[in-house]
PDB file of C-alpha atoms in Angstrom:
ATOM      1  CA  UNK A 191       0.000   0.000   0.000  1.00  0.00           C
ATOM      2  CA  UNK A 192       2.643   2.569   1.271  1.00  0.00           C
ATOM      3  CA  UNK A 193       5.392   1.212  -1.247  1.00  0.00           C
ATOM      4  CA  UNK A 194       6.052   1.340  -4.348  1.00  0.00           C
ATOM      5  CA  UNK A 195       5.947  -2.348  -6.601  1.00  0.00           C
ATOM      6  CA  UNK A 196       9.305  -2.765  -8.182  1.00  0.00           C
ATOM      7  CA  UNK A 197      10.107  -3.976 -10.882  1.00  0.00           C
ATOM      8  CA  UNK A 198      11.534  -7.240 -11.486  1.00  0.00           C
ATOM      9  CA  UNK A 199      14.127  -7.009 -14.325  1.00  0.00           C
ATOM     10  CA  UNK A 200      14.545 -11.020 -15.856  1.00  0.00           C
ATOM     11  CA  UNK A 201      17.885 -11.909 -17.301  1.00  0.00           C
ATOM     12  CA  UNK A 202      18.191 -14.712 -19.583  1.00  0.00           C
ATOM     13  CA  UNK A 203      20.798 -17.302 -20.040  1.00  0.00           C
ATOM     14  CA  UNK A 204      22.602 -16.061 -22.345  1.00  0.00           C
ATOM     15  CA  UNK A 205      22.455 -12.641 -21.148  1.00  0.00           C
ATOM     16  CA  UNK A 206      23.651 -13.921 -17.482  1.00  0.00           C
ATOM     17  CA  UNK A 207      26.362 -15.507 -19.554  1.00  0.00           C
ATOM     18  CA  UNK A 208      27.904 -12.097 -21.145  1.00  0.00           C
ATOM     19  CA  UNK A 209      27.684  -9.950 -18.076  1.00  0.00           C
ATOM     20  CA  UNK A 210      29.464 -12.616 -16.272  1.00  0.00           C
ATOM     21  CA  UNK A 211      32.083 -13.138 -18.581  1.00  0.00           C
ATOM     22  CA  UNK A 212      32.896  -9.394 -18.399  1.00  0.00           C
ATOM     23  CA  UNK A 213      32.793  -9.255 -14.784  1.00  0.00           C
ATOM     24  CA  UNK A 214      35.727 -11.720 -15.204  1.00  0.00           C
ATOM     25  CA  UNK A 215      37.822 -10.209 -17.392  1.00  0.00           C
ATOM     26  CA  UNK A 216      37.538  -6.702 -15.754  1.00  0.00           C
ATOM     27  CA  UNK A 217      38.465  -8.392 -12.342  1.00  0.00           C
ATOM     28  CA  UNK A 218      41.930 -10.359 -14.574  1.00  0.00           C
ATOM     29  CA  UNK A 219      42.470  -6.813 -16.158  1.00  0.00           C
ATOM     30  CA  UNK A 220      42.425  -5.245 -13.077  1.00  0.00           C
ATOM     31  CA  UNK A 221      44.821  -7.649 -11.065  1.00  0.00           C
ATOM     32  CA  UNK A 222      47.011  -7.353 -13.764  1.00  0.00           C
ATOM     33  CA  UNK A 223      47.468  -3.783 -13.362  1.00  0.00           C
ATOM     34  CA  UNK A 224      47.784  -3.955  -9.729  1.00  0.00           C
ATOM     35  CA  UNK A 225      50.556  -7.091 -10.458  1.00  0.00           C
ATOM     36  CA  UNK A 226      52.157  -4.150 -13.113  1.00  0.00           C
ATOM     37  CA  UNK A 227      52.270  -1.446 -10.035  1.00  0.00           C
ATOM     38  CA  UNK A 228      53.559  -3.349  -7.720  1.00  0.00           C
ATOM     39  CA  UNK A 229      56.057  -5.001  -9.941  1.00  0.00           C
ATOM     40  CA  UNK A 230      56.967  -0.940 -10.882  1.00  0.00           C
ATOM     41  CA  UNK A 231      57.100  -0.509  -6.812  1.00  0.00           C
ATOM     42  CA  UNK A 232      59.179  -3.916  -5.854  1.00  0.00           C
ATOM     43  CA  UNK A 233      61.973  -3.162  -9.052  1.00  0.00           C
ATOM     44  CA  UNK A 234      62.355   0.377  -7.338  1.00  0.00           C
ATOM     45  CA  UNK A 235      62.704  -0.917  -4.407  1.00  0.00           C
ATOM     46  CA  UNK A 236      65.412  -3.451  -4.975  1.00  0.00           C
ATOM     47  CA  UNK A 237      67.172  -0.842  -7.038  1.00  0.00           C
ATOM     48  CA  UNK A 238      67.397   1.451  -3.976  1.00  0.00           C
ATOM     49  CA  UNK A 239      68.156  -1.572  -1.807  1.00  0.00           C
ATOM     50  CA  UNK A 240      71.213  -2.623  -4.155  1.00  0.00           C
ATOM     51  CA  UNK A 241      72.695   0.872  -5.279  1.00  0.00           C
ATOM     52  CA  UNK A 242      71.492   3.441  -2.504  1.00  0.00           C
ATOM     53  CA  UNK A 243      71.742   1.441   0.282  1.00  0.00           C
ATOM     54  CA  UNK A 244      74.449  -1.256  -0.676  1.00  0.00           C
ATOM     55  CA  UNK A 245      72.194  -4.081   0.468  1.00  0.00           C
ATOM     56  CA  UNK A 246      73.869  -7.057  -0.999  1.00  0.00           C
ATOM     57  CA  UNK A 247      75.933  -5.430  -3.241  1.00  0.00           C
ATOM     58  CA  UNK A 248      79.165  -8.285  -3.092  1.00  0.00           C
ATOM     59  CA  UNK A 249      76.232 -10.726  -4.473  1.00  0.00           C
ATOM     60  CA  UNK A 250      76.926 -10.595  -7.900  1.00  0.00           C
ATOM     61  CA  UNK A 251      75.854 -13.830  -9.997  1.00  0.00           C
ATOM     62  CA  UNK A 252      77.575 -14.312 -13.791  1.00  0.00           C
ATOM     63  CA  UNK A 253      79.205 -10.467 -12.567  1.00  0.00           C
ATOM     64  CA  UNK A 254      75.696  -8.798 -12.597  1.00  0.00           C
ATOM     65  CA  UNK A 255      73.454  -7.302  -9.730  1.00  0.00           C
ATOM     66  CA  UNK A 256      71.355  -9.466  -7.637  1.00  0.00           C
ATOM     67  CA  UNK A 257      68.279  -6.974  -8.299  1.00  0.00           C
ATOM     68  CA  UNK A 258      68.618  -7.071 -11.984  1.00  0.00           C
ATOM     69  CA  UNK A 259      68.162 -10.648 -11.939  1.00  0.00           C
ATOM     70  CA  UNK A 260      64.880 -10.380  -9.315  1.00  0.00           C
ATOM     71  CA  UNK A 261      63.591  -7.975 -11.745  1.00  0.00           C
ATOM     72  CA  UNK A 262      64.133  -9.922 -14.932  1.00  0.00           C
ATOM     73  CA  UNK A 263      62.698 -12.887 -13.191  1.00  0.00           C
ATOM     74  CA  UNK A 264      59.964 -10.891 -11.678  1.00  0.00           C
ATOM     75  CA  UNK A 265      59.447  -9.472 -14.736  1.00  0.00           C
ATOM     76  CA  UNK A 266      58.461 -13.094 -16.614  1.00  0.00           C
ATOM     77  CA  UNK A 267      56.194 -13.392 -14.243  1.00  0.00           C
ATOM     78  CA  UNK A 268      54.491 -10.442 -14.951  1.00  0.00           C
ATOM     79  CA  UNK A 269      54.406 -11.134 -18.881  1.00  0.00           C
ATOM     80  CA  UNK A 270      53.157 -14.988 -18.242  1.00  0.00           C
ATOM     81  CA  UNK A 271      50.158 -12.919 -16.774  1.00  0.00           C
ATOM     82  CA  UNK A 272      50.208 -10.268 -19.270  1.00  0.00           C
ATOM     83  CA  UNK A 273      49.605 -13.337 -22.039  1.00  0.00           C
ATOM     84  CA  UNK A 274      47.552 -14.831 -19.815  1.00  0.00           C
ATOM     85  CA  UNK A 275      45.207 -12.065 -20.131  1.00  0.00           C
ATOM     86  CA  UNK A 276      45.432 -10.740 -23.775  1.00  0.00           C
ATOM     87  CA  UNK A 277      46.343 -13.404 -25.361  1.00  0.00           C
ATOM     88  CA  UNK A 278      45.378 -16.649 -24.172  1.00  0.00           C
ATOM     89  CA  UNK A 279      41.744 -16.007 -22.602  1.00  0.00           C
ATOM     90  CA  UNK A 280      41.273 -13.726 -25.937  1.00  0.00           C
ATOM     91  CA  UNK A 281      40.926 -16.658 -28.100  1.00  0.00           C
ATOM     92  CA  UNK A 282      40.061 -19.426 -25.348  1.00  0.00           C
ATOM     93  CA  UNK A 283      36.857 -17.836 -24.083  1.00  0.00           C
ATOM     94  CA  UNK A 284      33.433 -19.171 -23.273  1.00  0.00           C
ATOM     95  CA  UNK A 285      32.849 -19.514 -27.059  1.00  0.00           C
ATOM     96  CA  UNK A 286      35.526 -21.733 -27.364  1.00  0.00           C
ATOM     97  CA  UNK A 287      35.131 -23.993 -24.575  1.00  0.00           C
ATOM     98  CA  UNK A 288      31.561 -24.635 -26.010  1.00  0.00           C
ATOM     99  CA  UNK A 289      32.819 -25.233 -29.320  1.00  0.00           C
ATOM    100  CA  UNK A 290      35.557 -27.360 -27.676  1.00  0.00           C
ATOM    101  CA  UNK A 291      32.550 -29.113 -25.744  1.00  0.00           C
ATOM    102  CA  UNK A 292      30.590 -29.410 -28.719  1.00  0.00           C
ATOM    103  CA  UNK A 293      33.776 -31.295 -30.270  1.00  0.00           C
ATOM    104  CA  UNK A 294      34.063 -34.058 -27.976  1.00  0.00           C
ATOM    105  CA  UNK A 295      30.772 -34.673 -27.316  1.00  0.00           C
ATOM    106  CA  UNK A 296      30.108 -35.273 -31.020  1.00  0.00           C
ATOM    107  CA  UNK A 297      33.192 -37.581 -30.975  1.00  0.00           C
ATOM    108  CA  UNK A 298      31.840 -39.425 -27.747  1.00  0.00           C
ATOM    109  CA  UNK A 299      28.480 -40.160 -29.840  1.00  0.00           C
ATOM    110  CA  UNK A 300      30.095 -41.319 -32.772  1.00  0.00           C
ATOM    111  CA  UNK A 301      32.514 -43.403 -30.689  1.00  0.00           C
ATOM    112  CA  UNK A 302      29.280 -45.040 -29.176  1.00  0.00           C
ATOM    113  CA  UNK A 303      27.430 -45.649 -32.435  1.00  0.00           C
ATOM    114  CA  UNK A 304      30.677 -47.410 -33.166  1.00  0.00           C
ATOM    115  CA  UNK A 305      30.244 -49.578 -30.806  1.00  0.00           C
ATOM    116  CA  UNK A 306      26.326 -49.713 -30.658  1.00  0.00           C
ATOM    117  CA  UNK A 307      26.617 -50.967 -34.139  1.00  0.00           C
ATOM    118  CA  UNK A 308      29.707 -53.168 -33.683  1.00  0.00           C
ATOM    119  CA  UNK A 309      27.178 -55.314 -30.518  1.00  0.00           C
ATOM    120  CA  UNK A 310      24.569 -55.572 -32.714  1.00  0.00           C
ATOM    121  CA  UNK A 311      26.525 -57.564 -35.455  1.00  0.00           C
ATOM    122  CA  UNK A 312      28.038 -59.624 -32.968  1.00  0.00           C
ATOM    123  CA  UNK A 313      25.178 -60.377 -30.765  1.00  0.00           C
ATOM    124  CA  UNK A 314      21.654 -59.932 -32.409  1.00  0.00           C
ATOM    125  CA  UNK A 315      18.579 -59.369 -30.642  1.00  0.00           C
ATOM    126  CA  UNK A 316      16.221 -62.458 -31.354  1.00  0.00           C
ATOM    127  CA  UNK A 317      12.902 -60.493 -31.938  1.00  0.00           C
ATOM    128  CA  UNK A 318      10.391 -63.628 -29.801  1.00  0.00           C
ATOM    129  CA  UNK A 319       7.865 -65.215 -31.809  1.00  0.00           C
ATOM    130  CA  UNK A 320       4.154 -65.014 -31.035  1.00  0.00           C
ATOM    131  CA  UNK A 321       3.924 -68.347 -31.522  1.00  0.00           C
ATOM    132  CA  UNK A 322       6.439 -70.779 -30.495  1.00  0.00           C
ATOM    133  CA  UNK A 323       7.035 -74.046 -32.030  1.00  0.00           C
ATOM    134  CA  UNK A 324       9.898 -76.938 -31.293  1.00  0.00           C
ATOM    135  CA  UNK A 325      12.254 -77.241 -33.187  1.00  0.00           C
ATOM    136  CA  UNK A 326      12.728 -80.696 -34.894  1.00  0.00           C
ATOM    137  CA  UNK A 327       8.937 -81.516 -34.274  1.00  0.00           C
ATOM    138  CA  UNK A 328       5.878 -82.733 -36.134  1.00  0.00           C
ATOM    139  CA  UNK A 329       3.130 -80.296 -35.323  1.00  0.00           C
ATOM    140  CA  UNK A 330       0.528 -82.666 -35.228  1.00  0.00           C
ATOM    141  CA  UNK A 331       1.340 -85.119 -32.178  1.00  0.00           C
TER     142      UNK A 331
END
């Protein structure tokens, strides 16, 4: 009486589907730009910790700063994720599971056919007869 009725918006399947998918791919977008900033903030800080503050600066593997190599490894992690992102999940999205899906349950059918067809050559169903008679016997005895 007092309130208002609201409206009840309906999504379908499909539509449930999209909006989810983005929701996904801002939330990977969006850790990957907090893994770039704080990549940006660790490399500074292990550059300040080598050259300003002389924090391990006698560790020198294959003659080359310790930090370098934490950033370059650091680093491949950060462009793993950076594929994983733009270029892996482009072209393996929901469409292509489906049609992935779709693949392998058409090869599971086929598969059974196969073998549907392969039983009934080797073992027949005997349809019963109505009417059943002896084999080997004169009907009229």
């Amino acid at each position: 009486m007092f309130s208002k009725k609201q409206e009840i918006t309906k999504i379908d399947r499909d539509q449930r589907e999209l909006i989810e998918y983005a929701q996904l791919r801002v939330k990977e977008k969006k850790n990957l730009f907090k893994h770039f900033v704080i990549f940006l903030a660790g490399a500074i800080l292990l550059i300040i910790l080598n050259l300003i503050l002389d924090f391990g600066a006698d560790f020198r593997p294959l003659e080359i700063d310790w930090f370098v190599w934490g950033t370059l490894i650091w680093f491949f992690f950060f462009l793993i994720h950076f594929l994983n992102v733009f270029l892996f999940k482009s072209f393996m999205n929901k469409k292509w599971e489906n049609d992935q899906l779709d693949k392998l349950v058409a090869k599971q059918k086929t598969k059974i056919a196969q073998l549907q067809s392969k039983v009934d050559q080797e073992h027949p169903i005997i349809e019963p007869n109505t009417t059943y008679t002896r084999p080997n016997t004169p009907l009229n005895s």
